[in-house]
Amino acid sequence: MRSISIFGATGSIGESTFDLIMRGGGPEAYRTVALTGARNIPRLAEMARALRAEVAVTAHEECLPALRDALAGSGIECAAGAAAIAEAADRPADWVMSAIVGAAGLVPGLRALRHGGTLALANKESLVTAGPLLLATAARYGATLLPVDSEHSAVFQALVGEDKSAVERVIITASGGPFRSFTLEQMQSITPAQAVKHPNWSMGQRISIDSASMFNKALELIETREFFGFDPDQIEVITHPQSIIHAMVGFCDGGIMAHLGPADMRHAIGFALHWPNRGDVPVERLDLAQLASLDFEAPDPARFPALRLARDVMAMRGLSGAAFNAAKEIALDGFIAEELSFLGMAEVVETTLSQLSRQNSLQIDATTLEDVLNMDHLARETAASAVKSWQQGK
């Protein structure tokens, strides 16, 4: 029986993973080692009971009593806090879903790789903040790292059986989010409530806002560079409002391999779950006649400056990815708290990168966890100061 763990089980990716596991036989087909979640304790407990997990962990220590009550009599261990999540990752599993949002997913992912199994990586921040460290850890322990972002899963699938040296370009698509047609003036007054209403994808609050600002796509640009090793000038972004083509790979003979699929994360998750084979996945089958047409346009760098900042990070390398992600998370917190405008998020990230670059803090290679975490802390402090300065100057 194959053993699995799901980190970030109660988020949108975790829910989709749970759905596929249950459809695939649940506890009769999979031995569930660990499930982790945040504050949705009733759902975490329900999942843990359904999968007969060995341990359930909440990220928030104050939620532990509620989790214990919800799992009383089940025989399932309960724990709480970041250290407990890391310890859950120390429990060997054949296949691990890494779906914790943000930099908090890095340490559990690194711990899980040490068992030499498969890490299905939905936590893009791990590669953005510590790509060299993550890849080196996977290689050291003979682990398999599979992408779960729809774009990177698409690139991965398009490259199966291909010679990477024949690749000329990689094109990842962006829906453009809810503000694709907004003017720069209109974007000045966007609210968090508007930013969470994605036209195509059903996602959590933070990733929905990241998508609306294209910070999510900026992270994916960096992730493409780190995961596949392509040069930054080979990687392109195109706005594709239908979200049917997830990525394209262009080859030296002029041919382009495109990956099409519905806007349903269960496709990419299912590919990682069944790899190297393909399994049946209950997603909608495309009706190309009904689609009729697919549209494309170049993203506007003035309205979506996150893409330009991502290219700056790819050029700088070192610890700039860790700084970029940390500053983005603080800026996002500021926007959600209505302490920062929608466009102010990019201003805070750019200010943070500029200040840390002048201090020569970004030049160290991201090869040790200590250096990455130190930069994460420093960038968060710098970004928090930038948020305060933005408020004072508005």
mmCIF file of C-alpha atoms in Angstrom:
data_model
loop_
_atom_site.group_PDB
_atom_site.id
_atom_site.type_symbol
_atom_site.label_atom_id
_atom_site.label_comp_id
_atom_site.label_asym_id
_atom_site.label_seq_id
_atom_site.Cartn_x
_atom_site.Cartn_y
_atom_site.Cartn_z
ATOM 1 C CA MET A 1 0.000 0.000 0.000
ATOM 2 C CA ARG A 2 1.402 3.372 -1.043
ATOM 3 C CA SER A 3 1.954 5.843 1.807
ATOM 4 C CA ILE A 4 1.107 9.532 1.424
ATOM 5 C CA SER A 5 1.128 12.807 3.350
ATOM 6 C CA ILE A 6 -0.671 16.047 2.521
ATOM 7 C CA PHE A 7 0.800 19.309 3.824
ATOM 8 C CA GLY A 8 -1.770 22.080 3.500
ATOM 9 C CA ALA A 9 -4.665 19.638 3.361
ATOM 10 C CA THR A 10 -7.466 22.136 3.991
ATOM 11 C CA GLY A 11 -6.440 24.601 1.261
ATOM 12 C CA SER A 12 -7.698 24.434 -2.332
ATOM 13 C CA ILE A 13 -4.835 22.198 -3.525
ATOM 14 C CA GLY A 14 -5.158 19.984 -0.461
ATOM 15 C CA GLU A 15 -8.903 19.619 -0.997
ATOM 16 C CA SER A 16 -8.358 18.595 -4.624
ATOM 17 C CA THR A 17 -5.694 16.107 -3.547
ATOM 18 C CA PHE A 18 -8.030 14.668 -0.907
ATOM 19 C CA ASP A 19 -10.757 14.322 -3.546
ATOM 20 C CA LEU A 20 -8.469 12.308 -5.852
ATOM 21 C CA ILE A 21 -7.213 10.109 -3.011
ATOM 22 C CA MET A 22 -10.756 9.316 -1.884
ATOM 23 C CA ARG A 23 -11.873 8.597 -5.448
ATOM 24 C CA GLY A 24 -8.856 6.325 -5.815
ATOM 25 C CA GLY A 25 -9.856 4.118 -2.890
ATOM 26 C CA GLY A 26 -9.096 6.280 0.127
ATOM 27 C CA PRO A 27 -7.746 4.358 3.122
ATOM 28 C CA GLU A 28 -8.199 1.052 1.317
ATOM 29 C CA ALA A 29 -5.671 2.078 -1.356
ATOM 30 C CA TYR A 30 -3.424 4.569 0.479
ATOM 31 C CA ARG A 31 -1.863 4.659 3.928
ATOM 32 C CA THR A 32 -2.047 8.261 5.075
ATOM 33 C CA VAL A 33 0.853 9.257 7.305
ATOM 34 C CA ALA A 34 0.224 12.959 7.991
ATOM 35 C CA LEU A 35 -2.274 15.700 7.246
ATOM 36 C CA THR A 36 -1.618 19.330 8.146
ATOM 37 C CA GLY A 37 -3.840 22.369 7.997
ATOM 38 C CA ALA A 38 -4.416 25.801 9.467
ATOM 39 C CA ARG A 39 -7.505 26.997 11.351
ATOM 40 C CA ASN A 40 -10.229 24.939 9.673
ATOM 41 C CA ILE A 41 -10.140 22.325 12.419
ATOM 42 C CA PRO A 42 -13.500 20.632 11.654
ATOM 43 C CA ARG A 43 -12.418 19.990 8.071
ATOM 44 C CA LEU A 44 -8.927 18.830 9.047
ATOM 45 C CA ALA A 45 -10.412 16.375 11.524
ATOM 46 C CA GLU A 46 -12.979 15.165 8.975
ATOM 47 C CA MET A 47 -10.221 14.495 6.435
ATOM 48 C CA ALA A 48 -8.025 12.766 8.999
ATOM 49 C CA ARG A 49 -10.863 10.438 10.022
ATOM 50 C CA ALA A 50 -11.789 9.694 6.406
ATOM 51 C CA LEU A 51 -8.199 8.784 5.490
ATOM 52 C CA ARG A 52 -7.357 7.212 8.895
ATOM 53 C CA ALA A 53 -4.268 9.395 9.126
ATOM 54 C CA GLU A 54 -1.564 8.588 11.631
ATOM 55 C CA VAL A 55 -1.169 12.226 12.683
ATOM 56 C CA ALA A 56 -3.052 15.487 12.112
ATOM 57 C CA VAL A 57 -1.270 18.792 12.682
ATOM 58 C CA THR A 58 -2.586 22.349 12.814
ATOM 59 C CA ALA A 59 -0.181 25.210 12.188
ATOM 60 C CA HIS A 60 -1.700 27.167 15.079
ATOM 61 C CA GLU A 61 -0.943 26.007 18.617
ATOM 62 C CA GLU A 62 -4.055 27.670 20.049
ATOM 63 C CA CYS A 63 -6.149 25.347 17.824
ATOM 64 C CA LEU A 64 -4.700 22.154 19.320
ATOM 65 C CA PRO A 65 -7.404 21.647 21.991
ATOM 66 C CA ALA A 66 -10.126 21.894 19.337
ATOM 67 C CA LEU A 67 -8.283 19.410 17.132
ATOM 68 C CA ARG A 68 -7.920 16.961 20.029
ATOM 69 C CA ASP A 69 -11.632 17.247 20.791
ATOM 70 C CA ALA A 70 -12.553 16.712 17.135
ATOM 71 C CA LEU A 71 -10.396 13.582 16.899
ATOM 72 C CA ALA A 72 -11.172 12.143 20.335
ATOM 73 C CA GLY A 73 -11.512 8.362 20.211
ATOM 74 C CA SER A 74 -10.098 8.081 16.687
ATOM 75 C CA GLY A 75 -6.599 6.996 17.694
ATOM 76 C CA ILE A 76 -5.145 9.728 15.458
ATOM 77 C CA GLU A 77 -2.255 11.672 16.965
ATOM 78 C CA CYS A 78 -2.656 15.441 17.225
ATOM 79 C CA ALA A 79 -0.012 18.151 17.210
ATOM 80 C CA ALA A 80 0.361 21.867 16.526
ATOM 81 C CA GLY A 81 2.896 24.471 15.454
ATOM 82 C CA ALA A 82 5.651 24.841 12.891
ATOM 83 C CA ALA A 83 7.945 22.389 14.684
ATOM 84 C CA ALA A 84 5.201 19.755 14.704
ATOM 85 C CA ILE A 85 4.653 20.211 10.967
ATOM 86 C CA ALA A 86 8.380 19.734 10.373
ATOM 87 C CA GLU A 87 8.327 16.614 12.556
ATOM 88 C CA ALA A 88 5.377 15.276 10.546
ATOM 89 C CA ALA A 89 7.525 15.664 7.433
ATOM 90 C CA ASP A 90 10.185 13.546 9.129
ATOM 91 C CA ARG A 91 7.776 10.601 8.985
ATOM 92 C CA PRO A 92 8.579 8.619 5.816
ATOM 93 C CA ALA A 93 5.984 8.630 3.033
ATOM 94 C CA ASP A 94 6.215 7.454 -0.561
ATOM 95 C CA TRP A 95 4.378 10.498 -1.940
ATOM 96 C CA VAL A 96 4.043 13.916 -0.290
ATOM 97 C CA MET A 97 1.902 16.829 -1.418
ATOM 98 C CA SER A 98 3.552 20.143 -0.518
ATOM 99 C CA ALA A 99 0.670 22.621 -0.603
ATOM 100 C CA ILE A 100 1.367 24.906 2.363
ATOM 101 C CA VAL A 101 1.093 28.492 1.132
ATOM 102 C CA GLY A 102 4.138 30.747 1.408
ATOM 103 C CA ALA A 103 7.663 30.356 2.731
ATOM 104 C CA ALA A 104 6.292 28.194 5.563
ATOM 105 C CA GLY A 105 6.250 25.283 3.106
ATOM 106 C CA LEU A 106 10.031 25.238 2.583
ATOM 107 C CA VAL A 107 11.188 23.372 5.705
ATOM 108 C CA PRO A 108 8.567 20.559 5.527
ATOM 109 C CA GLY A 109 9.392 20.067 1.852
ATOM 110 C CA LEU A 110 13.121 19.797 2.541
ATOM 111 C CA ARG A 111 12.465 17.330 5.386
ATOM 112 C CA ALA A 112 10.202 15.182 3.188
ATOM 113 C CA LEU A 113 12.820 14.957 0.427
ATOM 114 C CA ARG A 114 15.217 13.206 2.818
ATOM 115 C CA HIS A 115 13.166 10.017 2.570
ATOM 116 C CA GLY A 116 13.920 9.657 -1.135
ATOM 117 C CA GLY A 117 10.266 9.499 -2.184
ATOM 118 C CA THR A 118 8.242 11.831 -4.410
ATOM 119 C CA LEU A 119 7.516 15.439 -3.467
ATOM 120 C CA ALA A 120 4.602 16.895 -5.433
ATOM 121 C CA LEU A 121 5.427 20.579 -5.236
ATOM 122 C CA ALA A 122 2.505 23.002 -5.225
ATOM 123 C CA ASN A 123 4.401 25.355 -2.904
ATOM 124 C CA LYS A 124 6.099 27.522 -5.540
ATOM 125 C CA GLU A 125 7.751 29.642 -2.844
ATOM 126 C CA SER A 126 10.144 26.764 -2.061
ATOM 127 C CA LEU A 127 11.787 26.998 -5.479
ATOM 128 C CA VAL A 128 11.627 30.795 -5.537
ATOM 129 C CA THR A 129 13.319 31.199 -2.161
ATOM 130 C CA ALA A 130 15.703 28.240 -2.207
ATOM 131 C CA GLY A 131 15.720 26.578 -5.622
ATOM 132 C CA PRO A 132 19.370 25.410 -5.554
ATOM 133 C CA LEU A 133 18.974 24.041 -2.019
ATOM 134 C CA LEU A 134 15.756 22.179 -2.844
ATOM 135 C CA LEU A 135 17.140 20.613 -6.016
ATOM 136 C CA ALA A 136 20.416 19.659 -4.330
ATOM 137 C CA THR A 137 18.514 17.999 -1.462
ATOM 138 C CA ALA A 138 16.391 15.990 -3.907
ATOM 139 C CA ALA A 139 19.504 14.856 -5.779
ATOM 140 C CA ARG A 140 21.359 13.965 -2.589
ATOM 141 C CA TYR A 141 18.613 11.655 -1.325
ATOM 142 C CA GLY A 142 17.485 10.306 -4.696
ATOM 143 C CA ALA A 143 14.068 11.897 -4.345
ATOM 144 C CA THR A 144 11.732 12.825 -7.196
ATOM 145 C CA LEU A 145 10.485 16.397 -7.422
ATOM 146 C CA LEU A 146 7.331 16.871 -9.518
ATOM 147 C CA PRO A 147 5.715 20.246 -10.287
ATOM 148 C CA VAL A 148 2.046 20.737 -9.438
ATOM 149 C CA ASP A 149 1.511 24.326 -10.580
ATOM 150 C CA SER A 150 -0.609 23.919 -13.705
ATOM 151 C CA GLU A 151 1.948 25.846 -15.772
ATOM 152 C CA HIS A 152 4.976 23.877 -14.651
ATOM 153 C CA SER A 153 3.166 20.567 -14.867
ATOM 154 C CA ALA A 154 2.334 21.544 -18.448
ATOM 155 C CA VAL A 155 5.975 22.354 -19.237
ATOM 156 C CA PHE A 156 7.082 19.114 -17.590
ATOM 157 C CA GLN A 157 4.612 17.103 -19.674
ATOM 158 C CA ALA A 158 5.594 18.878 -22.900
ATOM 159 C CA LEU A 159 9.242 17.979 -22.257
ATOM 160 C CA VAL A 160 8.680 14.244 -21.732
ATOM 161 C CA GLY A 161 10.851 12.431 -24.272
ATOM 162 C CA GLU A 162 12.325 15.691 -25.582
ATOM 163 C CA ASP A 163 15.924 16.915 -25.636
ATOM 164 C CA LYS A 164 16.079 20.058 -23.474
ATOM 165 C CA SER A 165 18.917 21.401 -25.594
ATOM 166 C CA ALA A 166 16.430 21.664 -28.483
ATOM 167 C CA VAL A 167 14.168 24.005 -26.489
ATOM 168 C CA GLU A 168 14.135 27.557 -27.813
ATOM 169 C CA ARG A 169 11.473 29.108 -25.602
ATOM 170 C CA VAL A 170 9.049 28.334 -22.789
ATOM 171 C CA ILE A 171 5.773 30.244 -22.672
ATOM 172 C CA ILE A 172 3.674 30.223 -19.510
ATOM 173 C CA THR A 173 0.179 31.635 -19.668
ATOM 174 C CA ALA A 174 -1.642 34.037 -17.364
ATOM 175 C CA SER A 175 -5.384 34.539 -17.265
ATOM 176 C CA GLY A 176 -4.952 38.250 -16.586
ATOM 177 C CA GLY A 177 -7.206 37.878 -13.566
ATOM 178 C CA PRO A 178 -10.209 40.101 -12.840
ATOM 179 C CA PHE A 179 -8.384 43.331 -13.759
ATOM 180 C CA ARG A 180 -7.008 42.440 -17.178
ATOM 181 C CA SER A 181 -8.955 45.262 -18.844
ATOM 182 C CA PHE A 182 -8.707 47.806 -16.002
ATOM 183 C CA THR A 183 -6.942 51.089 -16.667
ATOM 184 C CA LEU A 184 -4.021 52.141 -14.507
ATOM 185 C CA GLU A 185 -6.293 54.715 -12.863
ATOM 186 C CA GLN A 186 -8.934 52.101 -12.062
ATOM 187 C CA MET A 187 -6.317 49.859 -10.483
ATOM 188 C CA GLN A 188 -5.477 52.535 -7.935
ATOM 189 C CA SER A 189 -8.713 51.865 -6.040
ATOM 190 C CA ILE A 190 -8.972 48.051 -6.173
ATOM 191 C CA THR A 191 -10.132 46.467 -2.899
ATOM 192 C CA PRO A 192 -9.277 43.051 -1.407
ATOM 193 C CA ALA A 193 -12.906 41.979 -1.938
ATOM 194 C CA GLN A 194 -12.581 42.667 -5.667
ATOM 195 C CA ALA A 195 -9.169 40.999 -5.932
ATOM 196 C CA VAL A 196 -10.317 37.594 -4.639
ATOM 197 C CA LYS A 197 -12.904 37.146 -7.435
ATOM 198 C CA HIS A 198 -10.887 35.232 -10.015
ATOM 199 C CA PRO A 199 -12.779 34.684 -13.289
ATOM 200 C CA ASN A 200 -11.506 31.130 -13.957
ATOM 201 C CA TRP A 201 -9.939 29.461 -10.925
ATOM 202 C CA SER A 202 -11.311 28.629 -7.480
ATOM 203 C CA MET A 203 -8.486 29.416 -5.057
ATOM 204 C CA GLY A 204 -7.809 30.723 -1.569
ATOM 205 C CA GLN A 205 -7.693 34.420 -0.662
ATOM 206 C CA ARG A 206 -3.943 34.943 -0.835
ATOM 207 C CA ILE A 207 -3.265 33.131 -4.090
ATOM 208 C CA SER A 208 -6.313 34.776 -5.698
ATOM 209 C CA ILE A 209 -4.932 38.232 -4.877
ATOM 210 C CA ASP A 210 -1.471 37.157 -6.051
ATOM 211 C CA SER A 211 -3.048 36.075 -9.316
ATOM 212 C CA ALA A 212 -4.925 39.356 -9.708
ATOM 213 C CA SER A 213 -1.701 41.352 -9.269
ATOM 214 C CA MET A 214 0.306 38.836 -11.347
ATOM 215 C CA PHE A 215 2.659 38.321 -8.410
ATOM 216 C CA ASN A 216 1.665 34.683 -8.719
ATOM 217 C CA LYS A 217 2.863 34.715 -12.332
ATOM 218 C CA ALA A 218 6.035 36.499 -11.252
ATOM 219 C CA LEU A 219 6.741 33.676 -8.805
ATOM 220 C CA GLU A 220 6.080 31.185 -11.600
ATOM 221 C CA LEU A 221 8.597 32.920 -13.868
ATOM 222 C CA ILE A 222 11.276 32.448 -11.214
ATOM 223 C CA GLU A 223 10.067 28.915 -10.526
ATOM 224 C CA THR A 224 10.424 28.035 -14.218
ATOM 225 C CA ARG A 225 14.008 29.274 -14.165
ATOM 226 C CA GLU A 226 14.869 27.306 -11.034
ATOM 227 C CA PHE A 227 13.063 24.046 -11.808
ATOM 228 C CA PHE A 228 13.968 23.609 -15.465
ATOM 229 C CA GLY A 229 17.212 25.597 -15.634
ATOM 230 C CA PHE A 230 16.288 27.618 -18.709
ATOM 231 C CA ASP A 231 17.842 31.050 -19.229
ATOM 232 C CA PRO A 232 15.543 33.941 -18.256
ATOM 233 C CA ASP A 233 15.435 35.233 -21.843
ATOM 234 C CA GLN A 234 13.977 31.880 -22.935
ATOM 235 C CA ILE A 235 10.984 32.253 -20.608
ATOM 236 C CA GLU A 236 7.948 34.269 -21.703
ATOM 237 C CA VAL A 237 4.543 35.156 -20.263
ATOM 238 C CA ILE A 238 1.450 35.598 -22.404
ATOM 239 C CA THR A 239 -2.011 36.595 -21.217
ATOM 240 C CA HIS A 240 -4.587 33.971 -22.189
ATOM 241 C CA PRO A 241 -7.968 34.813 -20.604
ATOM 242 C CA GLN A 242 -9.603 31.416 -21.225
ATOM 243 C CA SER A 243 -6.976 29.538 -19.110
ATOM 244 C CA ILE A 244 -7.166 26.540 -21.449
ATOM 245 C CA ILE A 245 -3.533 26.475 -22.590
ATOM 246 C CA HIS A 246 -1.392 26.315 -19.453
ATOM 247 C CA ALA A 247 2.045 26.451 -21.066
ATOM 248 C CA MET A 248 3.823 26.001 -24.382
ATOM 249 C CA VAL A 249 7.317 24.836 -25.236
ATOM 250 C CA GLY A 250 8.901 26.038 -28.483
ATOM 251 C CA PHE A 251 11.686 24.054 -30.145
ATOM 252 C CA CYS A 252 14.558 24.930 -32.444
ATOM 253 C CA ASP A 253 12.676 23.657 -35.495
ATOM 254 C CA GLY A 254 9.944 26.251 -34.958
ATOM 255 C CA GLY A 255 7.407 23.798 -33.569
ATOM 256 C CA ILE A 256 5.497 24.581 -30.393
ATOM 257 C CA MET A 257 4.111 21.928 -28.040
ATOM 258 C CA ALA A 258 1.082 23.247 -26.140
ATOM 259 C CA HIS A 259 -0.607 21.686 -23.132
ATOM 260 C CA LEU A 260 -4.375 22.214 -22.976
ATOM 261 C CA GLY A 261 -6.717 21.336 -20.148
ATOM 262 C CA PRO A 262 -9.633 22.640 -18.087
ATOM 263 C CA ALA A 263 -9.092 25.113 -15.258
ATOM 264 C CA ASP A 264 -9.050 22.329 -12.668
ATOM 265 C CA MET A 265 -6.002 21.683 -10.506
ATOM 266 C CA ARG A 266 -6.910 18.009 -10.218
ATOM 267 C CA HIS A 267 -5.318 17.457 -13.620
ATOM 268 C CA ALA A 268 -1.832 18.550 -12.497
ATOM 269 C CA ILE A 269 -2.266 16.876 -9.102
ATOM 270 C CA GLY A 270 -3.427 13.649 -10.724
ATOM 271 C CA PHE A 271 -0.472 13.669 -13.110
ATOM 272 C CA ALA A 272 1.919 13.944 -10.151
ATOM 273 C CA LEU A 273 0.007 11.328 -8.164
ATOM 274 C CA HIS A 274 0.083 8.698 -10.923
ATOM 275 C CA TRP A 275 3.427 9.580 -12.540
ATOM 276 C CA PRO A 276 5.173 8.012 -14.445
ATOM 277 C CA ASN A 277 1.846 6.605 -15.643
ATOM 278 C CA ARG A 278 -1.369 8.440 -16.405
ATOM 279 C CA GLY A 279 -4.415 7.675 -14.307
ATOM 280 C CA ASP A 280 -8.077 8.481 -14.806
ATOM 281 C CA VAL A 281 -8.807 11.969 -13.453
ATOM 282 C CA PRO A 282 -12.408 13.220 -13.121
ATOM 283 C CA VAL A 283 -11.962 16.576 -14.827
ATOM 284 C CA GLU A 284 -14.085 18.113 -17.564
ATOM 285 C CA ARG A 285 -13.120 17.075 -21.082
ATOM 286 C CA LEU A 286 -12.586 20.017 -23.421
ATOM 287 C CA ASP A 287 -15.098 20.647 -26.203
ATOM 288 C CA LEU A 288 -12.948 22.491 -28.735
ATOM 289 C CA ALA A 289 -15.902 23.334 -30.980
ATOM 290 C CA GLN A 290 -17.644 25.005 -28.058
ATOM 291 C CA LEU A 291 -14.482 26.914 -27.139
ATOM 292 C CA ALA A 292 -14.331 28.168 -30.745
ATOM 293 C CA SER A 293 -11.364 30.492 -30.183
ATOM 294 C CA LEU A 294 -8.435 31.095 -27.851
ATOM 295 C CA ASP A 295 -7.166 34.632 -27.247
ATOM 296 C CA PHE A 296 -3.703 35.916 -26.401
ATOM 297 C CA GLU A 297 -2.223 39.304 -25.571
ATOM 298 C CA ALA A 298 0.991 40.650 -24.106
ATOM 299 C CA PRO A 299 0.752 41.568 -20.399
ATOM 300 C CA ASP A 300 1.081 45.279 -19.640
ATOM 301 C CA PRO A 301 4.204 45.886 -17.496
ATOM 302 C CA ALA A 302 2.883 49.252 -16.312
ATOM 303 C CA ARG A 303 -0.249 47.734 -14.782
ATOM 304 C CA PHE A 304 1.463 44.517 -13.653
ATOM 305 C CA PRO A 305 4.980 45.509 -12.495
ATOM 306 C CA ALA A 306 5.456 42.213 -10.642
ATOM 307 C CA LEU A 307 6.616 40.608 -13.903
ATOM 308 C CA ARG A 308 9.424 43.145 -14.302
ATOM 309 C CA LEU A 309 10.492 42.607 -10.697
ATOM 310 C CA ALA A 310 10.636 38.846 -11.302
ATOM 311 C CA ARG A 311 13.032 39.395 -14.193
ATOM 312 C CA ASP A 312 15.196 41.544 -11.915
ATOM 313 C CA VAL A 313 15.294 38.666 -9.437
ATOM 314 C CA MET A 314 16.247 36.139 -12.121
ATOM 315 C CA ALA A 315 19.104 38.420 -13.159
ATOM 316 C CA MET A 316 20.348 38.916 -9.580
ATOM 317 C CA ARG A 317 19.994 35.277 -8.410
ATOM 318 C CA GLY A 318 21.566 34.645 -4.977
ATOM 319 C CA LEU A 319 19.108 35.314 -2.174
ATOM 320 C CA SER A 320 17.022 37.750 -4.205
ATOM 321 C CA GLY A 321 14.253 35.146 -4.622
ATOM 322 C CA ALA A 322 13.967 34.746 -0.851
ATOM 323 C CA ALA A 323 13.831 38.528 -0.453
ATOM 324 C CA PHE A 324 11.263 38.899 -3.242
ATOM 325 C CA ASN A 325 8.922 36.311 -1.778
ATOM 326 C CA ALA A 326 9.196 37.602 1.802
ATOM 327 C CA ALA A 327 8.557 41.187 0.714
ATOM 328 C CA LYS A 328 5.611 40.039 -1.401
ATOM 329 C CA GLU A 329 4.055 38.224 1.571
ATOM 330 C CA ILE A 330 4.377 41.310 3.797
ATOM 331 C CA ALA A 331 2.981 43.542 1.053
ATOM 332 C CA LEU A 332 0.067 41.153 0.588
ATOM 333 C CA ASP A 333 -0.632 41.272 4.328
ATOM 334 C CA GLY A 334 -0.673 45.068 4.054
ATOM 335 C CA PHE A 335 -3.132 45.029 1.171
ATOM 336 C CA ILE A 336 -5.467 42.561 2.892
ATOM 337 C CA ALA A 337 -5.402 44.765 6.019
ATOM 338 C CA GLU A 338 -6.136 47.782 3.763
ATOM 339 C CA GLU A 339 -2.876 49.416 4.861
ATOM 340 C CA LEU A 340 -1.548 49.355 1.309
ATOM 341 C CA SER A 341 -3.054 49.888 -2.128
ATOM 342 C CA PHE A 342 -3.193 47.229 -4.832
ATOM 343 C CA LEU A 343 -0.363 48.853 -6.807
ATOM 344 C CA GLY A 344 1.423 49.740 -3.573
ATOM 345 C CA MET A 345 2.307 46.052 -3.152
ATOM 346 C CA ALA A 346 4.768 46.219 -6.052
ATOM 347 C CA GLU A 347 6.201 49.470 -4.709
ATOM 348 C CA VAL A 348 6.972 47.811 -1.372
ATOM 349 C CA VAL A 349 8.607 44.803 -3.028
ATOM 350 C CA GLU A 350 10.718 47.004 -5.306
ATOM 351 C CA THR A 351 11.802 49.203 -2.388
ATOM 352 C CA THR A 352 12.799 46.131 -0.382
ATOM 353 C CA LEU A 353 14.862 44.632 -3.205
ATOM 354 C CA SER A 354 16.529 47.968 -3.870
ATOM 355 C CA GLN A 355 17.486 48.522 -0.228
ATOM 356 C CA LEU A 356 18.838 45.000 0.256
ATOM 357 C CA SER A 357 20.743 45.167 -3.026
ATOM 358 C CA ARG A 358 22.480 48.376 -1.942
ATOM 359 C CA GLN A 359 23.502 46.589 1.268
ATOM 360 C CA ASN A 360 24.986 43.718 -0.819
ATOM 361 C CA SER A 361 22.752 41.324 1.124
ATOM 362 C CA LEU A 362 21.432 39.444 -1.908
ATOM 363 C CA GLN A 363 24.665 38.123 -3.397
ATOM 364 C CA ILE A 364 24.994 34.968 -1.245
ATOM 365 C CA ASP A 365 23.928 31.790 -3.038
ATOM 366 C CA ALA A 366 20.759 30.135 -1.709
ATOM 367 C CA THR A 367 22.505 26.896 -0.796
ATOM 368 C CA THR A 368 21.961 26.726 2.985
ATOM 369 C CA LEU A 369 18.700 26.844 4.899
ATOM 370 C CA GLU A 370 20.209 29.234 7.465
ATOM 371 C CA ASP A 371 21.064 31.839 4.814
ATOM 372 C CA VAL A 372 17.617 31.553 3.223
ATOM 373 C CA LEU A 373 15.786 31.928 6.546
ATOM 374 C CA ASN A 374 17.996 34.848 7.594
ATOM 375 C CA MET A 375 17.206 36.641 4.349
ATOM 376 C CA ASP A 376 13.515 35.853 4.753
ATOM 377 C CA HIS A 377 13.588 37.523 8.191
ATOM 378 C CA LEU A 378 15.598 40.546 7.006
ATOM 379 C CA ALA A 379 13.383 41.100 3.965
ATOM 380 C CA ARG A 380 10.216 40.921 6.051
ATOM 381 C CA GLU A 381 11.560 43.597 8.409
ATOM 382 C CA THR A 382 12.603 45.776 5.476
ATOM 383 C CA ALA A 383 9.243 45.340 3.746
ATOM 384 C CA ALA A 384 7.319 46.137 6.948
ATOM 385 C CA SER A 385 9.227 49.410 7.191
ATOM 386 C CA ALA A 386 8.426 50.104 3.544
ATOM 387 C CA VAL A 387 4.707 49.571 4.226
ATOM 388 C CA LYS A 388 4.862 52.124 7.056
ATOM 389 C CA SER A 389 6.695 54.590 4.816
ATOM 390 C CA TRP A 390 4.088 54.092 2.095
ATOM 391 C CA GLN A 391 1.293 54.862 4.570
ATOM 392 C CA GLN A 392 3.021 58.006 5.756
ATOM 393 C CA GLY A 393 3.612 59.221 2.221
ATOM 394 C CA LYS A 394 0.196 58.519 0.713
#
